[in-house]
Coordinates of C-alpha atoms and ligand atoms in Angstrom, one line a residue:
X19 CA -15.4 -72.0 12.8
X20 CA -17.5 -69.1 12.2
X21 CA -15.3 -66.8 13.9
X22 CA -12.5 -68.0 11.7
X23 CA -14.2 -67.9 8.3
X24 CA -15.3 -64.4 8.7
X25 CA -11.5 -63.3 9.7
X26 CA -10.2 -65.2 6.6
X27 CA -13.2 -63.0 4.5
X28 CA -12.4 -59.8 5.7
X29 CA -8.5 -60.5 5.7
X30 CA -9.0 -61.5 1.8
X31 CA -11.3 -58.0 1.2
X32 CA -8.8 -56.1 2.7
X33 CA -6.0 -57.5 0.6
X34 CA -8.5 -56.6 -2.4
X35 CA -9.3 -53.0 -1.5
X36 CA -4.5 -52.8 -0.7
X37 CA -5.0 -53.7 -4.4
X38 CA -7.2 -51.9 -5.7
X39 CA -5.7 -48.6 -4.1
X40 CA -2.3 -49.6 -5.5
X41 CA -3.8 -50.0 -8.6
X42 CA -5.0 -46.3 -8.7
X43 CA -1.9 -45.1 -7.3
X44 CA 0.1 -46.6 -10.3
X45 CA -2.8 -45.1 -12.6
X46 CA -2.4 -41.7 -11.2
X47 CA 1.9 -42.0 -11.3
X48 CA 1.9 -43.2 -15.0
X49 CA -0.6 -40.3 -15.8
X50 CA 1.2 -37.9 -14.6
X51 CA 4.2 -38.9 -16.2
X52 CA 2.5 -37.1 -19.2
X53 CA 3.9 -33.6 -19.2
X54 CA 0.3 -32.4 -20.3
X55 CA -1.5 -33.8 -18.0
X56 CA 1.1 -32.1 -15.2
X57 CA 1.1 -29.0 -16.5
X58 CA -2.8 -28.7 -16.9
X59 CA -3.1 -30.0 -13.6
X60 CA -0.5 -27.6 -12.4
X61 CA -2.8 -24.9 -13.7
X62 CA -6.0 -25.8 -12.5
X63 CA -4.6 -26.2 -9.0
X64 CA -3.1 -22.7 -9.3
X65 CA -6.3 -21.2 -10.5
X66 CA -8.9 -22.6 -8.4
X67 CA -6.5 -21.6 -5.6
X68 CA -6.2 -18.0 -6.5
X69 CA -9.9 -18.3 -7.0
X70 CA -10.2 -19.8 -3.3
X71 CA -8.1 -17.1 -2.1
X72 CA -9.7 -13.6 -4.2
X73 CA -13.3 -15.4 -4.3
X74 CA -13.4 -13.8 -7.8
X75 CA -11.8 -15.9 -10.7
X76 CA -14.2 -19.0 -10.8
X77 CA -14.7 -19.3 -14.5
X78 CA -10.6 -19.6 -15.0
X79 CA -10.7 -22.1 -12.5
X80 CA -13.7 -24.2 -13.7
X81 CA -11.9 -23.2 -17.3
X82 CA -8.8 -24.9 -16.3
X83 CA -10.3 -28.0 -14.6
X84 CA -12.6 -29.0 -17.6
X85 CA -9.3 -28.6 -19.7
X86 CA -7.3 -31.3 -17.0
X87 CA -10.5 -33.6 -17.5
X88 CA -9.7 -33.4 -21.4
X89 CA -5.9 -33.7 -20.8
X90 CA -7.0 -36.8 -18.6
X91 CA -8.9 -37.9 -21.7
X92 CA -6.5 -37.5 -24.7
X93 CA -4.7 -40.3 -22.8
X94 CA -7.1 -42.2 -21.4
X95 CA -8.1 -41.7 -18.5
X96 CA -10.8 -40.0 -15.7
X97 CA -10.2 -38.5 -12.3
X98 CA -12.5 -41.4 -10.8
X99 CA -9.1 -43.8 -12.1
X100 CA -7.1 -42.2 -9.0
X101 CA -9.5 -43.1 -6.7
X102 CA -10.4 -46.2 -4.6
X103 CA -14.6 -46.3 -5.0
X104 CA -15.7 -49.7 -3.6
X105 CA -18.4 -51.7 -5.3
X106 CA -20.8 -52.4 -1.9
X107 CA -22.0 -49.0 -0.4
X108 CA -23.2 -51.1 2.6
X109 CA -19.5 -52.5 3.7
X110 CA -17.1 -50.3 1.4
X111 CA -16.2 -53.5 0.3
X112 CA -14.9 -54.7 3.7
X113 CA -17.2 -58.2 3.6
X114 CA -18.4 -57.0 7.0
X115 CA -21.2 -55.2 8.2
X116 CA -22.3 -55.1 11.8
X117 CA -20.1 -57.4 12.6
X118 CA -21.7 -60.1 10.2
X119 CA -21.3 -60.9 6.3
X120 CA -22.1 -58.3 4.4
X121 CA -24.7 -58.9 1.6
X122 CA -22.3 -59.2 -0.8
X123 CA -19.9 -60.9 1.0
X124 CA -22.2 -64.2 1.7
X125 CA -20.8 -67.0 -0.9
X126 CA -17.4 -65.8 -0.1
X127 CA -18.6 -66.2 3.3
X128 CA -20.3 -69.7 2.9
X129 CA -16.9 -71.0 1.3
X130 CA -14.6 -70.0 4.1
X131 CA -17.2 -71.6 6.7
X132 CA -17.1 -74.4 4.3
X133 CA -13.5 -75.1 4.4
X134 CA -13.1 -74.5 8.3
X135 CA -15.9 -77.2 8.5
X136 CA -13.9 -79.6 6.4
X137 CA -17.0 -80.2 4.0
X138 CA -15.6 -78.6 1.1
X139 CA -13.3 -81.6 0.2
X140 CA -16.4 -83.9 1.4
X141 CA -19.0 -84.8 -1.7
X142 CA -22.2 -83.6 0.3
X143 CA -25.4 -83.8 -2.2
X144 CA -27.8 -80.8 -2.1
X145 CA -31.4 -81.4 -1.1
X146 CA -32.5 -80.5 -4.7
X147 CA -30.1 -82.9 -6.3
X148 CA -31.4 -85.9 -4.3
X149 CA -33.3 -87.9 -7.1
X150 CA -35.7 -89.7 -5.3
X151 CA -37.9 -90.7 -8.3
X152 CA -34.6 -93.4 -8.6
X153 CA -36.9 -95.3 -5.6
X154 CA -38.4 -98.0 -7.5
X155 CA -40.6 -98.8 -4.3
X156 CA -43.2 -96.5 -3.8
X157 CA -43.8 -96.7 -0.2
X158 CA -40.3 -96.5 0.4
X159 CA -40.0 -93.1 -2.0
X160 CA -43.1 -91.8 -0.2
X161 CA -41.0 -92.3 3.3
X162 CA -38.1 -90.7 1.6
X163 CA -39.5 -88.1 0.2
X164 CA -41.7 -87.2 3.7
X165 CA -38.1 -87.6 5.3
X166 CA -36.6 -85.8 2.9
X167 CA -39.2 -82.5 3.4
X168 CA -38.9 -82.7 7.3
X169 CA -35.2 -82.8 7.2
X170 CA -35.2 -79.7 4.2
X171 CA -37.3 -77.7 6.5
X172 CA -35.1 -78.2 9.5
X173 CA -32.1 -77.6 8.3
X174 CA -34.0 -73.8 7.0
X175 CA -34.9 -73.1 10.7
X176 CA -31.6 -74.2 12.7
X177 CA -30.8 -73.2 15.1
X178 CA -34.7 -72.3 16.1
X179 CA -35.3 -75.7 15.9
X180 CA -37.1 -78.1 18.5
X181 CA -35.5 -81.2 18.5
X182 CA -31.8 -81.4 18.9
X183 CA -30.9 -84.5 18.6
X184 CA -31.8 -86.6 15.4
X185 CA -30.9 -90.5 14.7
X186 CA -31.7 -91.7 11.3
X187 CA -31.7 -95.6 11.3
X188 CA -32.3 -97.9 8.7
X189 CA -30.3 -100.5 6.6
X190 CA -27.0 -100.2 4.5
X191 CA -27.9 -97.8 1.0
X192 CA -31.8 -96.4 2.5
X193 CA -30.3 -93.4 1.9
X194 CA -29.3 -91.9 5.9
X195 CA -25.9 -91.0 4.8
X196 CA -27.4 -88.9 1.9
X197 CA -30.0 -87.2 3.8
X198 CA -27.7 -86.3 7.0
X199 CA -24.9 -85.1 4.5
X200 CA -27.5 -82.9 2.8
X201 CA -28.8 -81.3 6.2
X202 CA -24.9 -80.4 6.8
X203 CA -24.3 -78.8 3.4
X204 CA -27.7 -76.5 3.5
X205 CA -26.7 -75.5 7.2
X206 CA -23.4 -74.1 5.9
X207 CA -24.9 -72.9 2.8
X208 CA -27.1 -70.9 5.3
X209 CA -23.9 -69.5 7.1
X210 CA -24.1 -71.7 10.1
X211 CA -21.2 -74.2 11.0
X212 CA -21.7 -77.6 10.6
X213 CA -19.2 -80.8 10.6
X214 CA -20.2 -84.0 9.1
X215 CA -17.7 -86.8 11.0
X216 CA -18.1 -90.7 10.6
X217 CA -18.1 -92.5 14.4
X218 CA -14.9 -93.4 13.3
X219 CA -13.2 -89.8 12.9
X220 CA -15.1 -89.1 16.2
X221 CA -13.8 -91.8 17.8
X222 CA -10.2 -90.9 16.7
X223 CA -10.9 -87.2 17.9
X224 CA -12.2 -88.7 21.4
X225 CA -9.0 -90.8 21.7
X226 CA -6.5 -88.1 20.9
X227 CA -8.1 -85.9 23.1
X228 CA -7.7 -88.8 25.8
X229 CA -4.1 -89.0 25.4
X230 CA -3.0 -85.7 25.0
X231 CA -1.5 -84.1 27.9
X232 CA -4.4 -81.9 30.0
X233 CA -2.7 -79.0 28.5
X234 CA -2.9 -79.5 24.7
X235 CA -6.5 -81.0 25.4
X236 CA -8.1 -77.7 25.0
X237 CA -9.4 -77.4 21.3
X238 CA -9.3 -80.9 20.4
X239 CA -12.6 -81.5 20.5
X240 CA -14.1 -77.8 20.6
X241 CA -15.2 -77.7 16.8
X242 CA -17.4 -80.9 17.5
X243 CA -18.6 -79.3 20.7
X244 CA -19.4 -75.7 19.5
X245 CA -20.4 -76.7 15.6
X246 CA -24.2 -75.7 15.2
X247 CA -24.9 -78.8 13.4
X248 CA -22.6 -82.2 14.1
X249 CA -23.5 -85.4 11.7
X250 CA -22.2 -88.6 13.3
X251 CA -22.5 -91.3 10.3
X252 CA -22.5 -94.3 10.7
X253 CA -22.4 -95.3 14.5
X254 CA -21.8 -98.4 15.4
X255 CA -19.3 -99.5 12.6
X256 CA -16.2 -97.5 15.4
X257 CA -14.3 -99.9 17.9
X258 CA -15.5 -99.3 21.2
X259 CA -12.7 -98.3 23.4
X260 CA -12.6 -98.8 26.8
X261 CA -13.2 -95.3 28.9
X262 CA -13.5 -93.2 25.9
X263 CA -15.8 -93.9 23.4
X264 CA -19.1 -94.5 25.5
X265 CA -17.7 -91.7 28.0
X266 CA -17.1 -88.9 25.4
X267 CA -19.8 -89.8 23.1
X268 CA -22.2 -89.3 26.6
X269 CA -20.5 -86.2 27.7
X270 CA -20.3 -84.9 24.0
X271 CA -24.3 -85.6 23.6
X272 CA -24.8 -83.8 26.5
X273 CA -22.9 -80.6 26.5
X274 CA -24.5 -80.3 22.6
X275 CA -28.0 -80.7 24.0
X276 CA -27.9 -78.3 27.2
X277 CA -26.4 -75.5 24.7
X278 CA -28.8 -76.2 22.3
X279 CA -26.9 -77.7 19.5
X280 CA -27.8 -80.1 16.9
X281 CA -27.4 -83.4 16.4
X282 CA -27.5 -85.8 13.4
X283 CA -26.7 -89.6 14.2
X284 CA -27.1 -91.8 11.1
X285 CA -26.5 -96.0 12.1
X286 CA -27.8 -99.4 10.3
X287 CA -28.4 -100.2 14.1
X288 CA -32.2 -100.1 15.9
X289 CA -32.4 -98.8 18.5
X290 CA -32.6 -102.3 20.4
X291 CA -28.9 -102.8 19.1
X292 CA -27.9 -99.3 19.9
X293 CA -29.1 -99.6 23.3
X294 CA -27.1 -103.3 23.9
X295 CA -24.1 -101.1 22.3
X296 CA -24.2 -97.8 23.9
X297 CA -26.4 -98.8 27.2
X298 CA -29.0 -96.3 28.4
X299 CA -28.4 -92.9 29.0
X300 CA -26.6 -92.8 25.8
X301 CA -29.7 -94.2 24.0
X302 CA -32.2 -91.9 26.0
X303 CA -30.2 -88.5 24.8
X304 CA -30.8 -90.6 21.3
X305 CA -34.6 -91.0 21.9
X306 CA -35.5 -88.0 25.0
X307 CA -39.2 -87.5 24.1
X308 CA -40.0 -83.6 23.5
X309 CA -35.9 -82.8 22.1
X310 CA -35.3 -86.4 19.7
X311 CA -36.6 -87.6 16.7
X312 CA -35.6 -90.8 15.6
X313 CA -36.8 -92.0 11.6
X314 CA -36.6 -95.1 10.8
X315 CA -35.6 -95.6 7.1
X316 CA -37.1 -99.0 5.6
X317 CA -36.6 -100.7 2.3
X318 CA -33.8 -101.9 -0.3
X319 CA -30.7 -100.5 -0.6
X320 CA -30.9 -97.8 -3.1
X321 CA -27.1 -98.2 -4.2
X322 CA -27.7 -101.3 -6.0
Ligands
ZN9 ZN1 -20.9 -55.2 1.2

C-alpha cells in the first residue's frame, strides 16, 4: 500500500512538472511570435557570440541582452517564463527524496496512502476531535480519557511499539470503535499503512481467499497481512465458518505478530466469551503476556 501510494505521488508530480514545462514552452513560442522580441534576441545571440569568439566586444553583448530583457518586458514577460524552476529544492519537485516523501510531498503522500488503505471513504474521528467531556460518568471519562492517551501515544511510536496485538472490549457505544478508528487514521496521517476492516469484511476476505483457485490466492489477503496497523472491529458479530474463519484468523494473527505488525481487535465480547468462541490459541495471541494488551472499556453506552 505504501509502495503504491508513493508511485501514484510521484506519477501525479511528474505529470505536474510535463505541465509545467509545456507551459513555458507555449510562453516562450507566443513570445517569440513578437518580431521584437526575435529580432533583439537575434542580436544578442549574434553579439555575445562574436564576443565569445574575439573575447573583445562584451559591453555590445551585455548592451544587447539588457535590451532583449526590456523587449521581454514591453510584452510581458522575463527569461525565468521559459524555464521550468521547481518550487522544492530538495526533490525538484519530484515528491521523492531518497526514496521516501519528500517534505513537501507528505499530505499528498498521506492521501494516496489514505485511499490505498480504503479509509478515505471510511468516517475515522481524529484523536483531538474525540469529545470526551460528552462522558457524563466521571470514572468512565477518566478510563476513556487514560485509554484515550495510551492509544494517542502508540499510534505516535508504531511501528517501535511493544505490544502488537491490542483487544479493546467493552459493551455496545463505550467508545472501542471510536478509539480503534482513531489509532488507524493517525497511523496513516503519520505515513504508515493502516486498514480498519469489520470481522465481517475479514471474514469475507478469508472466505474468498478460500475459494479462489491456489493461483489467484496470492494478494487476496496480502494488504491485511503486510498493513503496519490492522483494526478488526467488532469480532464476534461475523458467522463462523467452518475451516476458515478460526483457521485464517489464527494464521493471520500469527504471521502479523512474528513480523512485527500491529493489531487492533475491538469486540463487546470478554474474554471468557471470546475464548468459548475462538478457543485457545486464538485467545492467547489476544492476551500473550509481554506483546498484548487487552482494555477493558466499562460504562453506558455513550451513543444514547
Ligand atoms: Zn520536495
Amino acid at each position: 500500500m505504501k509502495k503504491r501510494a508513493l508511485t501514484a505521488l510521484v506519477a501525479a508530480r511528474q505529470k505536474m512538472i510535463n505541465a509545467k514545462k509545456a507551459e513555458a514552452e507555449n510562453r516562450l513560442v507566443a513570445a517569440f511570435a513578437m518580431p521584437d522580441i526575435r529580432d533583439a534576441h537575434a542580436e544578442f545571440v549574434k553579439t555575445s557570440f562574436a564576443c565569445g569568439m574575439s573575447g573583445t566586444g562584451r559591453d555590445m553583448a551585455e548592451n544587447a541582452h539588457a535590451k532583449y530583457i526590456a523587449a521581454l518586458a514591453a510584452h510581458g514577460y522575463a527569461e525565468s517564463d521559459f524555464e521550468f524552476v521547481p518550487a522544492c529544492p530538495i526533490c525538484g519537485d519530484t515528491g521523492i527524496a531518497g526514496g521516501k516523501p519528500c517534505k513537501c510531498a507528505e499530505a499528498e503522500y498521506v492521501a494516496y496512502l489514505k485511499r490505498e488503505c480504503g479509509l478515505q471513504d471510511r468516517a475515522l474521528p481524529r484523536f483531538e476531535n474525540i469529545d470526551v467531556q460528552r462522558v457524563k460518568n466521571l470514572e468512565q471519562r477518566a478510563d476513556l480519557q487514560k485509554i484515550m492517551g495510551w492509544l494517542k501515544a502508540y499510534s505516535a511510536k508504531l511501528p517501535n511499539v511493544k505490544y502488537k496485538t491490542l483487544a479493546l472490549l467493552g459493551g455496545t457505544g463505550t467508545g472501542k470503535t471510536t478509539l480503534a478508528g482513531a489509532v488507524a487514521l493517525a497511523t496513516v496521517e503519520r505515513g504508515r499503512s493502516a486498514l480498519f476492516l469489520s470481522a465481517y469484511e475479514l471474514n469475507s476476505l478469508f472466505l474468498k481467499c478460500h475459494t479462489s483457485p491456489i493461483a489467484q490466492r496470492d494478494g487476496i489477503l496480502t494488504p491485511v497481512t503486510e498493513a503496519d496497523l490492522l483494526v478488526i472491529d467488532d469480532l464476534g458479530t461475523e458467522p463462523i465458518l467452518r475451516n476458515v474463519t478460526l483457521e485464517y484468523l489464527l494464521v493471520l494473527l500469527e504471521e502479523r505478530l512474528r513480523a512485527g505488525k500491529s493489531t487492533v481487535i475491538t469486540s463487546n465480547l470478554s474474554m471468557k466469551e471470546l475464548m468459548a468462541r475462538y478457543q485457545e490459541r486464538i485467545c492467547s495471541r489476544l492476551s500473550e503476556r509481554g506483546t498484548s494488551q487487552i482494555f477493558c472499556l466499562k460504562g453506558d453506552d455513550l451513543r444514547r
